[in-house]
Short mmCIF file of C-alpha atoms in Angstrom, two decimals:
data_model
loop_
_atom_site.label_atom_id
_atom_site.label_comp_id
_atom_site.label_asym_id
_atom_site.label_seq_id
_atom_site.Cartn_x
_atom_site.Cartn_y
_atom_site.Cartn_z
CA MET A 1383 150.30 88.39 -136.67
CA SER A 1384 147.38 86.40 -137.99
CA LYS A 1385 146.38 86.65 -141.73
CA VAL A 1386 142.99 85.49 -141.12
CA TYR A 1387 140.11 88.02 -140.95
CA LYS A 1388 136.62 87.83 -139.72
CA ASP A 1389 134.71 88.49 -143.03
CA ALA A 1390 135.25 90.21 -146.53
CA THR A 1391 134.67 93.90 -145.35
CA ALA A 1392 137.48 93.49 -142.60
CA ALA A 1393 139.88 91.92 -144.96
CA LEU A 1394 139.57 95.07 -147.33
CA ASP A 1395 139.58 97.47 -144.50
CA GLY A 1396 142.53 99.96 -144.87
CA ILE A 1397 143.86 98.52 -148.22
CA LEU A 1398 141.47 100.21 -150.86
CA SER A 1399 141.78 103.79 -152.31
CA ASP A 1400 140.02 105.56 -155.24
CA GLY A 1401 142.05 105.05 -158.52
CA MET A 1402 143.55 101.90 -157.43
CA THR A 1403 144.63 98.99 -159.71
CA LEU A 1404 143.21 95.68 -158.90
CA MET A 1405 143.74 92.21 -159.93
CA VAL A 1406 140.73 89.90 -159.70
CA GLY A 1407 141.10 85.91 -160.13
CA GLY A 1408 138.56 83.87 -162.31
CA PHE A 1409 137.74 82.53 -165.52
CA GLY A 1410 134.34 83.74 -166.49
CA LEU A 1411 132.58 83.25 -163.18
CA CYS A 1412 134.66 80.14 -162.29
CA GLY A 1413 136.84 80.76 -159.37
CA ILE A 1414 136.00 84.47 -158.81
CA PRO A 1415 136.26 85.67 -155.24
CA GLU A 1416 132.61 86.23 -154.61
CA ASN A 1417 132.51 87.72 -151.01
CA LEU A 1418 135.45 89.98 -151.74
CA ILE A 1419 133.69 91.44 -155.09
CA ALA A 1420 130.47 92.10 -153.17
CA ALA A 1421 132.41 93.80 -150.20
CA LEU A 1422 134.17 95.96 -152.91
CA ARG A 1423 130.73 96.95 -154.23
CA ASP A 1424 129.49 97.83 -150.82
CA SER A 1425 132.52 100.23 -150.39
CA ASP A 1426 132.56 103.69 -151.94
CA ILE A 1427 135.73 103.09 -153.71
CA LYS A 1428 135.75 104.64 -157.36
CA ASN A 1429 138.01 104.90 -160.41
CA ILE A 1430 139.18 101.32 -160.25
CA THR A 1431 141.61 99.88 -163.04
CA ALA A 1432 140.55 96.07 -162.90
CA ILE A 1433 142.94 93.46 -164.34
CA SER A 1434 140.93 90.32 -165.04
CA ASN A 1435 140.48 88.06 -167.66
CA ASN A 1436 136.66 88.65 -167.92
CA ALA A 1437 134.25 91.27 -166.91
CA GLY A 1438 131.68 88.93 -165.14
CA VAL A 1439 128.20 89.00 -166.38
CA ASP A 1440 125.53 91.75 -165.89
CA ASP A 1441 124.34 90.66 -162.35
CA PHE A 1442 127.49 88.60 -161.14
CA GLY A 1443 131.14 88.92 -160.72
CA LEU A 1444 132.81 92.09 -161.77
CA GLY A 1445 129.61 92.80 -163.51
CA LEU A 1446 128.56 94.09 -160.08
CA LEU A 1447 131.20 96.77 -160.10
CA LEU A 1448 130.20 97.99 -163.51
CA GLN A 1449 126.72 98.22 -162.58
CA THR A 1450 127.88 100.72 -159.74
CA ARG A 1451 130.42 102.38 -162.12
CA GLN A 1452 133.20 101.78 -159.89
CA ILE A 1453 135.45 100.60 -162.61
CA ILE A 1454 136.74 103.11 -165.03
CA LYS A 1455 139.29 100.87 -167.02
CA MET A 1456 139.49 97.00 -167.56
CA ILE A 1457 142.40 94.98 -169.02
CA SER A 1458 140.86 91.80 -170.13
CA SER A 1459 141.09 89.17 -172.84
CA TYR A 1460 137.29 88.45 -173.38
CA VAL A 1461 134.36 90.42 -172.51
CA GLY A 1462 131.53 88.95 -174.56
CA GLU A 1463 129.17 87.86 -171.50
CA ASN A 1464 128.18 91.29 -170.50
CA LYS A 1465 125.82 93.79 -172.05
CA GLU A 1466 126.35 96.44 -169.46
CA PHE A 1467 130.06 96.41 -170.31
CA GLU A 1468 129.30 96.83 -174.02
CA ARG A 1469 126.90 99.84 -173.23
CA GLN A 1470 129.44 101.40 -171.21
CA TYR A 1471 132.30 100.77 -173.59
CA LEU A 1472 130.39 101.95 -176.72
CA SER A 1473 129.33 105.30 -174.76
CA LYS A 1474 132.96 105.68 -173.62
CA GLU A 1475 132.22 105.75 -169.99
CA LEU A 1476 134.50 102.88 -169.67
CA GLU A 1477 138.27 102.31 -171.01
CA LEU A 1478 139.30 98.84 -172.14
CA GLU A 1479 142.58 97.16 -172.91
CA PHE A 1480 142.32 94.05 -174.64
CA ASN A 1481 145.38 91.67 -174.14
CA PRO A 1482 145.74 88.35 -175.43
CA GLN A 1483 144.89 85.75 -172.88
CA GLY A 1484 148.41 84.14 -172.61
CA THR A 1485 149.78 87.87 -172.87
CA LEU A 1486 147.80 88.95 -170.04
CA ALA A 1487 148.88 85.65 -168.06
CA GLU A 1488 152.51 85.99 -168.90
CA ARG A 1489 152.21 89.97 -167.91
CA VAL A 1490 150.78 88.93 -164.37
CA ARG A 1491 153.42 86.22 -164.04
CA ALA A 1492 156.16 88.65 -164.98
CA GLY A 1493 154.99 91.35 -162.78
CA GLY A 1494 154.71 89.02 -159.72
CA ALA A 1495 158.38 87.87 -160.52
CA GLY A 1496 159.80 91.29 -160.85
CA ILE A 1497 160.33 91.07 -164.64
CA PRO A 1498 159.58 94.36 -166.10
CA GLY A 1499 159.13 93.18 -169.77
CA PHE A 1500 159.47 90.18 -171.91
CA TYR A 1501 159.21 89.32 -175.98
CA THR A 1502 156.35 87.18 -177.43
CA LYS A 1503 155.27 86.36 -180.85
CA THR A 1504 151.55 86.48 -179.99
CA GLY A 1505 149.85 89.57 -181.61
CA VAL A 1506 152.66 90.22 -184.09
CA GLY A 1507 151.28 92.05 -187.30
CA THR A 1508 147.86 92.87 -185.11
CA LEU A 1509 146.46 95.74 -183.61
CA ILE A 1510 147.66 94.48 -180.35
CA ALA A 1511 151.73 95.13 -181.83
CA GLU A 1512 150.99 98.73 -182.55
CA GLY A 1513 153.35 100.94 -180.73
CA LYS A 1514 155.38 98.29 -179.00
CA GLU A 1515 158.91 97.80 -179.70
CA HIS A 1516 159.70 94.65 -182.05
CA LYS A 1517 162.88 92.57 -181.99
CA VAL A 1518 163.84 89.63 -184.05
CA PHE A 1519 165.25 86.46 -182.54
CA ASN A 1520 166.80 83.68 -184.49
CA GLY A 1521 164.98 85.31 -187.66
CA GLU A 1522 161.55 85.52 -185.86
CA THR A 1523 159.76 88.78 -185.00
CA TYR A 1524 158.52 89.32 -181.40
CA ILE A 1525 157.02 92.28 -179.58
CA MET A 1526 157.71 93.40 -176.26
CA GLU A 1527 155.06 93.09 -173.59
CA THR A 1528 155.44 94.61 -169.87
CA GLY A 1529 155.19 93.02 -166.51
CA LEU A 1530 151.72 94.04 -164.40
CA LYS A 1531 151.28 94.49 -160.74
CA ALA A 1532 148.31 95.37 -158.57
CA ASP A 1533 147.94 97.44 -155.60
CA VAL A 1534 145.42 94.72 -154.35
CA SER A 1535 144.90 91.13 -155.89
CA LEU A 1536 141.57 89.35 -154.79
CA ILE A 1537 141.73 85.69 -155.39
CA ARG A 1538 139.69 82.70 -154.49
CA ALA A 1539 141.23 79.19 -153.62
CA TRP A 1540 139.94 76.03 -152.10
CA LYS A 1541 141.63 75.54 -148.94
CA ALA A 1542 144.31 77.59 -147.01
CA ASP A 1543 146.18 77.22 -143.82
CA LYS A 1544 146.70 79.69 -141.34
CA GLU A 1545 150.23 80.54 -142.90
CA GLY A 1546 148.24 81.33 -146.22
CA ASN A 1547 149.46 78.42 -147.93
CA LEU A 1548 146.99 77.53 -150.85
CA ILE A 1549 145.47 74.80 -152.80
CA PHE A 1550 143.17 75.40 -155.50
CA ARG A 1551 140.45 73.11 -156.98
CA LYS A 1552 139.95 72.04 -160.67
CA THR A 1553 139.72 74.62 -163.13
CA ALA A 1554 138.98 77.22 -160.58
CA GLN A 1555 142.60 77.60 -160.21
CA ASN A 1556 143.09 79.51 -163.53
CA PHE A 1557 144.57 83.38 -162.96
CA ASN A 1558 144.36 82.92 -159.27
CA PRO A 1559 147.64 81.65 -158.25
CA THR A 1560 149.54 83.85 -160.61
CA MET A 1561 147.61 87.03 -159.63
CA ALA A 1562 148.46 86.23 -156.03
CA THR A 1563 151.99 86.72 -156.94
CA ALA A 1564 151.53 90.09 -158.40
CA GLY A 1565 149.54 91.97 -155.69
CA LYS A 1566 151.28 94.17 -153.28
CA ILE A 1567 148.67 93.03 -150.96
CA THR A 1568 146.77 89.61 -151.90
CA VAL A 1569 143.34 88.87 -150.19
CA VAL A 1570 142.25 85.42 -150.66
CA GLU A 1571 138.78 83.65 -150.05
CA VAL A 1572 138.70 79.94 -149.25
CA GLU A 1573 136.14 77.41 -148.69
CA GLU A 1574 138.19 75.99 -145.60
CA ILE A 1575 140.94 77.29 -143.37
CA LEU A 1576 142.96 74.58 -141.88
CA GLU A 1577 145.55 74.59 -139.03
CA ASN A 1578 149.31 74.93 -140.18
CA GLY A 1579 150.41 71.45 -140.88
CA GLU A 1580 147.10 70.03 -142.23
CA LEU A 1581 147.90 70.77 -145.81
CA ASP A 1582 150.64 68.47 -147.49
CA PRO A 1583 153.47 70.68 -147.99
CA ASP A 1584 154.13 69.05 -151.32
CA HIS A 1585 150.51 69.84 -152.58
CA ILE A 1586 150.75 73.79 -151.92
CA HIS A 1587 150.02 75.55 -155.09
CA THR A 1588 150.74 79.00 -153.71
CA PRO A 1589 153.30 79.42 -150.60
CA GLY A 1590 151.75 81.84 -148.14
CA ILE A 1591 154.48 84.66 -148.80
CA PHE A 1592 152.30 85.64 -151.62
CA VAL A 1593 149.13 85.97 -149.23
CA GLN A 1594 148.44 88.66 -146.86
CA ARG A 1595 144.71 88.35 -145.88
CA ILE A 1596 142.59 85.20 -145.83
CA ILE A 1597 138.65 84.86 -145.28
CA VAL A 1598 136.33 81.85 -145.54
CA SER A 1599 133.72 82.58 -148.00
CA ARG A 1600 130.30 82.91 -146.86
CA ASP A 1601 127.12 81.66 -149.06
CA LEU A 1602 129.24 80.95 -152.23
CA GLU A 1603 126.96 80.94 -155.14
CA LYS A 1604 129.46 79.35 -157.57
CA ARG A 1605 126.92 80.30 -160.64
CA ILE A 1606 127.47 78.27 -163.69
CA GLU A 1607 127.45 80.09 -166.95
CA GLN A 1608 126.61 77.34 -169.47
CA LEU A 1609 125.19 74.07 -167.68
CA THR A 1610 125.81 71.36 -170.31
CA THR A 1611 125.04 67.70 -169.45
CA ARG A 1612 124.10 64.54 -171.20
CA PRO A 1613 121.58 62.26 -169.89
CA LYS A 1614 122.57 59.20 -167.68
CA GLU A 1615 122.86 56.10 -169.88
CA ALA A 1616 120.54 53.06 -169.02
CA VAL A 1617 122.75 50.48 -167.27
CA MET B 290 125.91 69.12 -201.53
CA ALA B 291 128.20 71.02 -199.32
CA TRP B 292 129.19 69.39 -196.24
CA THR B 293 127.10 69.49 -192.82
CA ARG B 294 128.48 71.00 -189.55
CA GLU B 295 129.02 67.22 -188.76
CA GLU B 296 130.56 66.26 -191.93
CA MET B 297 133.14 69.08 -191.55
CA ALA B 298 133.84 68.23 -187.85
CA LYS B 299 134.42 64.75 -188.93
CA ARG B 300 136.99 65.69 -191.76
CA ALA B 301 138.76 68.02 -189.26
CA ALA B 302 138.89 64.88 -186.84
CA LEU B 303 141.00 63.13 -189.40
CA GLU B 304 143.77 65.69 -188.73
CA ILE B 305 144.01 64.59 -185.54
CA ARG B 306 147.05 61.72 -184.97
CA ASN B 307 147.68 59.34 -182.38
CA GLY B 308 149.48 60.90 -179.18
CA TYR B 309 148.38 64.50 -180.24
CA TYR B 310 147.67 67.35 -177.57
CA VAL B 311 144.81 69.32 -179.13
CA ASN B 312 143.12 72.61 -178.48
CA LEU B 313 139.75 72.70 -179.84
CA GLY B 314 137.97 76.50 -180.00
CA ILE B 315 134.58 77.30 -179.44
CA GLY B 316 131.49 76.46 -181.86
CA ILE B 317 131.93 73.95 -184.67
CA PRO B 318 135.22 72.81 -183.43
CA THR B 319 133.81 71.65 -180.07
CA LEU B 320 132.06 69.11 -182.50
CA VAL B 321 135.23 67.58 -183.35
CA ALA B 322 135.69 65.70 -180.24
CA ASN B 323 132.66 63.44 -181.00
CA PHE B 324 134.37 62.17 -184.35
CA ILE B 325 137.86 61.27 -182.94
CA PRO B 326 138.24 57.53 -183.61
CA ASN B 327 138.39 55.12 -180.63
CA ASP B 328 142.07 54.01 -181.50
CA VAL B 329 143.33 57.45 -181.86
CA ASP B 330 144.88 58.51 -178.42
CA VAL B 331 144.46 62.27 -177.93
CA THR B 332 144.53 64.42 -175.15
CA LEU B 333 142.30 67.46 -175.11
CA GLN B 334 143.55 71.02 -173.61
CA SER B 335 141.13 73.68 -172.40
CA GLU B 336 143.20 76.88 -172.18
CA ASN B 337 141.59 78.00 -168.79
CA GLY B 338 143.80 75.35 -167.18
CA MET B 339 143.22 71.68 -168.05
CA LEU B 340 144.60 68.70 -170.10
CA GLY B 341 142.76 65.81 -170.45
CA MET B 342 139.20 67.21 -171.11
CA GLY B 343 136.42 64.41 -170.52
CA PRO B 344 132.79 64.59 -171.94
CA PHE B 345 129.80 66.81 -170.49
CA PRO B 346 128.78 65.55 -167.07
CA PHE B 347 125.68 63.44 -166.43
CA GLU B 348 122.64 65.40 -165.49
CA GLY B 349 122.89 66.49 -161.86
CA GLU B 350 126.71 66.02 -161.66
CA ALA B 351 127.92 69.36 -162.83
CA ASP B 352 130.74 70.94 -160.90
CA ALA B 353 130.98 74.57 -161.16
CA ASP B 354 134.75 74.23 -160.56
CA LEU B 355 135.11 72.35 -163.65
CA ILE B 356 134.34 74.12 -166.96
CA ASN B 357 136.09 74.27 -170.43
CA ALA B 358 137.24 77.52 -172.30
CA GLY B 359 133.54 78.07 -173.43
CA LYS B 360 132.62 78.13 -169.84
CA GLN B 361 130.60 74.66 -170.35
CA THR B 362 130.63 72.24 -167.56
CA ILE B 363 132.76 69.18 -168.50
CA THR B 364 134.39 66.35 -166.48
CA GLU B 365 137.80 65.03 -166.04
CA LEU B 366 139.62 61.59 -166.96
CA ASP B 367 142.31 59.45 -165.44
CA ARG B 368 144.96 61.22 -166.99
CA THR B 369 143.63 64.97 -166.19
CA SER B 370 145.81 67.52 -164.72
CA TYR B 371 144.82 71.09 -163.64
CA PHE B 372 147.28 74.29 -163.83
CA SER B 373 147.29 77.98 -163.84
CA SER B 374 146.50 80.18 -166.78
CA ALA B 375 150.20 81.01 -166.94
CA ASP B 376 151.35 77.08 -167.28
CA SER B 377 148.45 76.81 -169.72
CA PHE B 378 149.70 79.50 -172.00
CA ALA B 379 153.32 78.26 -171.58
CA MET B 380 152.06 74.99 -173.13
CA ILE B 381 150.38 77.12 -175.87
CA ARG B 382 153.01 79.56 -176.53
CA GLY B 383 155.91 77.34 -176.00
CA GLY B 384 154.94 75.08 -178.80
CA HIS B 385 153.96 71.97 -176.93
CA ILE B 386 150.45 71.71 -178.17
CA ASP B 387 150.22 69.80 -181.52
CA LEU B 388 147.24 71.20 -183.12
CA SER B 389 144.71 73.88 -182.80
CA ILE B 390 141.12 73.71 -184.41
CA LEU B 391 139.36 77.04 -184.37
CA GLY B 392 136.67 79.23 -186.14
CA ALA B 393 137.12 82.29 -188.24
CA MET B 394 135.36 85.45 -189.70
CA GLN B 395 138.16 85.82 -192.43
CA VAL B 396 141.08 83.84 -193.75
CA SER B 397 143.55 85.21 -196.44
CA GLU B 398 145.28 83.19 -199.15
CA GLN B 399 148.47 83.65 -197.45
CA GLY B 400 147.08 82.26 -194.40
CA ASP B 401 146.14 85.46 -192.21
CA LEU B 402 143.27 84.75 -189.92
CA ALA B 403 140.64 87.46 -188.73
CA ASN B 404 138.31 86.09 -185.82
CA TRP B 405 137.97 88.54 -182.86
CA MET B 406 136.56 91.87 -183.56
CA ILE B 407 134.53 93.96 -186.18
CA PRO B 408 135.15 97.63 -185.97
CA GLY B 409 132.16 99.80 -184.86
CA LYS B 410 130.20 96.82 -183.65
CA MET B 411 130.61 95.15 -180.19
CA ILE B 412 134.35 93.52 -179.84
CA LYS B 413 134.23 90.60 -177.50
CA GLY B 414 137.95 90.14 -177.25
CA MET B 415 140.53 87.64 -178.63
CA GLY B 416 140.70 85.28 -175.64
CA GLY B 417 143.36 82.87 -176.14
CA ALA B 418 143.20 82.94 -179.97
CA MET B 419 146.00 85.13 -180.79
CA ASP B 420 148.32 82.85 -178.46
CA LEU B 421 147.03 79.64 -179.93
CA VAL B 422 147.88 80.64 -183.62
CA ALA B 423 151.28 82.07 -182.74
CA GLY B 424 152.34 79.24 -180.63
CA VAL B 425 150.57 75.81 -181.59
CA LYS B 426 152.26 73.81 -184.24
CA LYS B 427 149.46 73.25 -186.61
CA VAL B 428 146.71 75.35 -187.01
CA VAL B 429 143.47 74.49 -188.67
CA VAL B 430 140.39 76.57 -189.54
CA LEU B 431 136.92 75.29 -189.36
CA MET B 432 134.42 77.51 -190.80
CA ASP B 433 131.31 78.00 -193.24
CA HIS B 434 132.64 79.02 -196.80
CA ASN B 435 130.70 82.09 -196.53
CA ALA B 436 128.87 84.18 -193.93
CA ARG B 437 125.09 83.94 -193.61
CA ASP B 438 124.78 86.94 -195.68
CA GLY B 439 126.64 85.30 -198.33
CA GLY B 440 129.97 87.25 -197.69
CA ILE B 441 133.11 86.15 -198.97
CA LYS B 442 135.24 84.84 -195.92
CA PHE B 443 138.22 83.38 -197.72
CA LEU B 444 140.07 86.39 -199.39
CA LYS B 445 142.95 87.88 -201.01
CA ASN B 446 143.47 89.74 -197.84
CA CYS B 447 141.60 90.14 -194.73
CA THR B 448 139.52 93.53 -194.22
CA LEU B 449 138.90 92.77 -190.40
CA PRO B 450 141.56 93.46 -187.75
CA LEU B 451 144.07 90.17 -187.64
CA THR B 452 144.21 87.44 -185.00
CA GLY B 453 147.48 86.38 -186.80
CA VAL B 454 149.82 86.83 -190.00
CA LYS B 455 150.44 83.71 -191.99
CA VAL B 456 149.30 81.47 -189.29
CA VAL B 457 146.63 79.08 -190.93
CA ASP B 458 147.83 75.84 -192.56
CA MET B 459 144.64 74.28 -193.46
CA ILE B 460 140.85 75.44 -193.97
CA ILE B 461 138.18 73.08 -193.87
CA SER B 462 135.04 74.57 -194.98
CA ASP B 463 131.24 73.26 -196.19
CA LEU B 464 132.89 73.20 -199.56
CA GLY B 465 136.16 71.17 -199.17
CA VAL B 466 139.53 71.55 -197.96
CA PHE B 467 142.52 73.90 -198.56
CA VAL B 468 146.06 73.39 -197.57
CA ILE B 469 148.17 76.61 -197.24
CA GLU B 470 152.04 76.26 -197.50
CA ASN B 471 154.30 79.02 -197.95
CA GLY B 472 151.80 81.72 -198.75
CA THR B 473 150.20 79.58 -201.34
CA ALA B 474 146.56 78.21 -200.81
CA THR B 475 145.83 74.83 -202.51
CA LEU B 476 142.31 73.21 -202.85
CA THR B 477 142.95 69.34 -202.04
CA GLU B 478 139.19 68.23 -201.36
CA LEU B 479 135.80 68.91 -202.49
CA ALA B 480 132.67 68.23 -200.82
CA SER B 481 130.29 66.01 -202.86
CA ASN B 482 128.55 67.41 -205.71
CA VAL B 483 130.54 70.68 -205.33
CA THR B 484 132.50 71.91 -208.39
CA ILE B 485 135.85 73.70 -208.70
CA ASN B 486 133.79 76.71 -210.22
CA ASN B 487 131.18 76.75 -207.42
CA VAL B 488 134.12 77.08 -204.99
CA LYS B 489 135.74 79.96 -207.12
CA GLU B 490 132.43 81.79 -207.27
CA LYS B 491 132.35 81.88 -203.43
CA THR B 492 136.19 82.63 -202.83
CA GLY B 493 137.82 85.72 -203.05
CA ALA B 494 141.21 84.12 -202.52
CA ASN B 495 143.65 82.74 -205.33
CA PHE B 496 144.15 78.98 -205.04
CA LYS B 497 145.69 76.22 -206.92
CA VAL B 498 143.97 73.03 -207.51
CA ASP B 499 145.76 70.05 -206.47
CA GLU B 500 146.46 67.68 -209.18
CA ASN B 501 145.39 64.67 -206.88
CA LEU B 502 142.18 66.59 -205.90
CA LEU B 503 139.81 64.37 -203.87
CA PHE B 504 136.00 64.21 -204.66
CA LEU B 505 134.31 63.31 -201.39
#
């Protein structure tokens, strides 16, 4: 059975439903599945709970799904780059659950590995710890956090083979490989799909078992949030 | 004369030892990288998934797939490695990072830190700050001693929601340096032409004055 689909709309066909939980890879706008987010915006799916480190910017990334009010809840660690998010949150149109970034990453990792909960020092004594089980190990207090799973994970990688083995590129890796493990269905968009055997098996970041559907990205924008450079030194 | 931001960053750079793995926060802490002496071998970690962070790219050579935790374009070095967010925070939460230098809205005399939210106003989120202060071996706060409106930031107790409890080991402000050990803050260095009384007027926290106080 081929995992390769012709485009983002085809790859999302039959797996979306109102009220679904979605994981979306990326850090800021780096390594986000641009084509899949656009196809989701063009669908009529509503009441999405989105698990993603950030919320994009007003007119790009997950910001596109906030504009259309398709998201009702976000689980994120930092949302400071999005004015529309701020407006919807303050007017209570949008529910928000802040997770420390490492706790979010570990919750996703645990969910994907079949681990329902774990203990961490992160957040002890803060708002994050309220209502959570506390436990002392070797004289130090930890709080319990739970694993996270998603109905669908949308991620981006650099290269895939037809089996769905993936390689990521530089810091565009971020949450993508971990979220691939935690989706009941994981859809990936990549810059290039190769024949099986063309990727070195020793270099695979994500084994194909975690990937159900693959597309090639079209017209990737790869927008940069903070372009910082230095002048070329005179030789 | 209180220290400038550059002088504060330069002072913070002295906390970096040969062979350290270091995470620098957004804002003034980012400047610290400019003042690491050439003979100190340090590896900078960026919590979005990179060890061995290089300088900003040359004009025209920025790569959208290569950014730091402040979403700025950067470059890689010979030693660089990339990894997932889960591995990145295993380094941070597992105690493998030697030093974290980060900003603060408030610090208490016990070393409590508040730097992620102001209730009623927009809350941007804690990002990786709660993980860093919980897991990194040494936590240094680099901050202006007072808020822009003159508000006290180094307090008996924080009034803003906390990032971590008893997590700060050192404060470097524009007025001087405080070491916090076992719940007690000690002033160890003063910026040039700043007096102990100047510091007391601008501080809510109780602090001891080190008997070997350095006037810099």
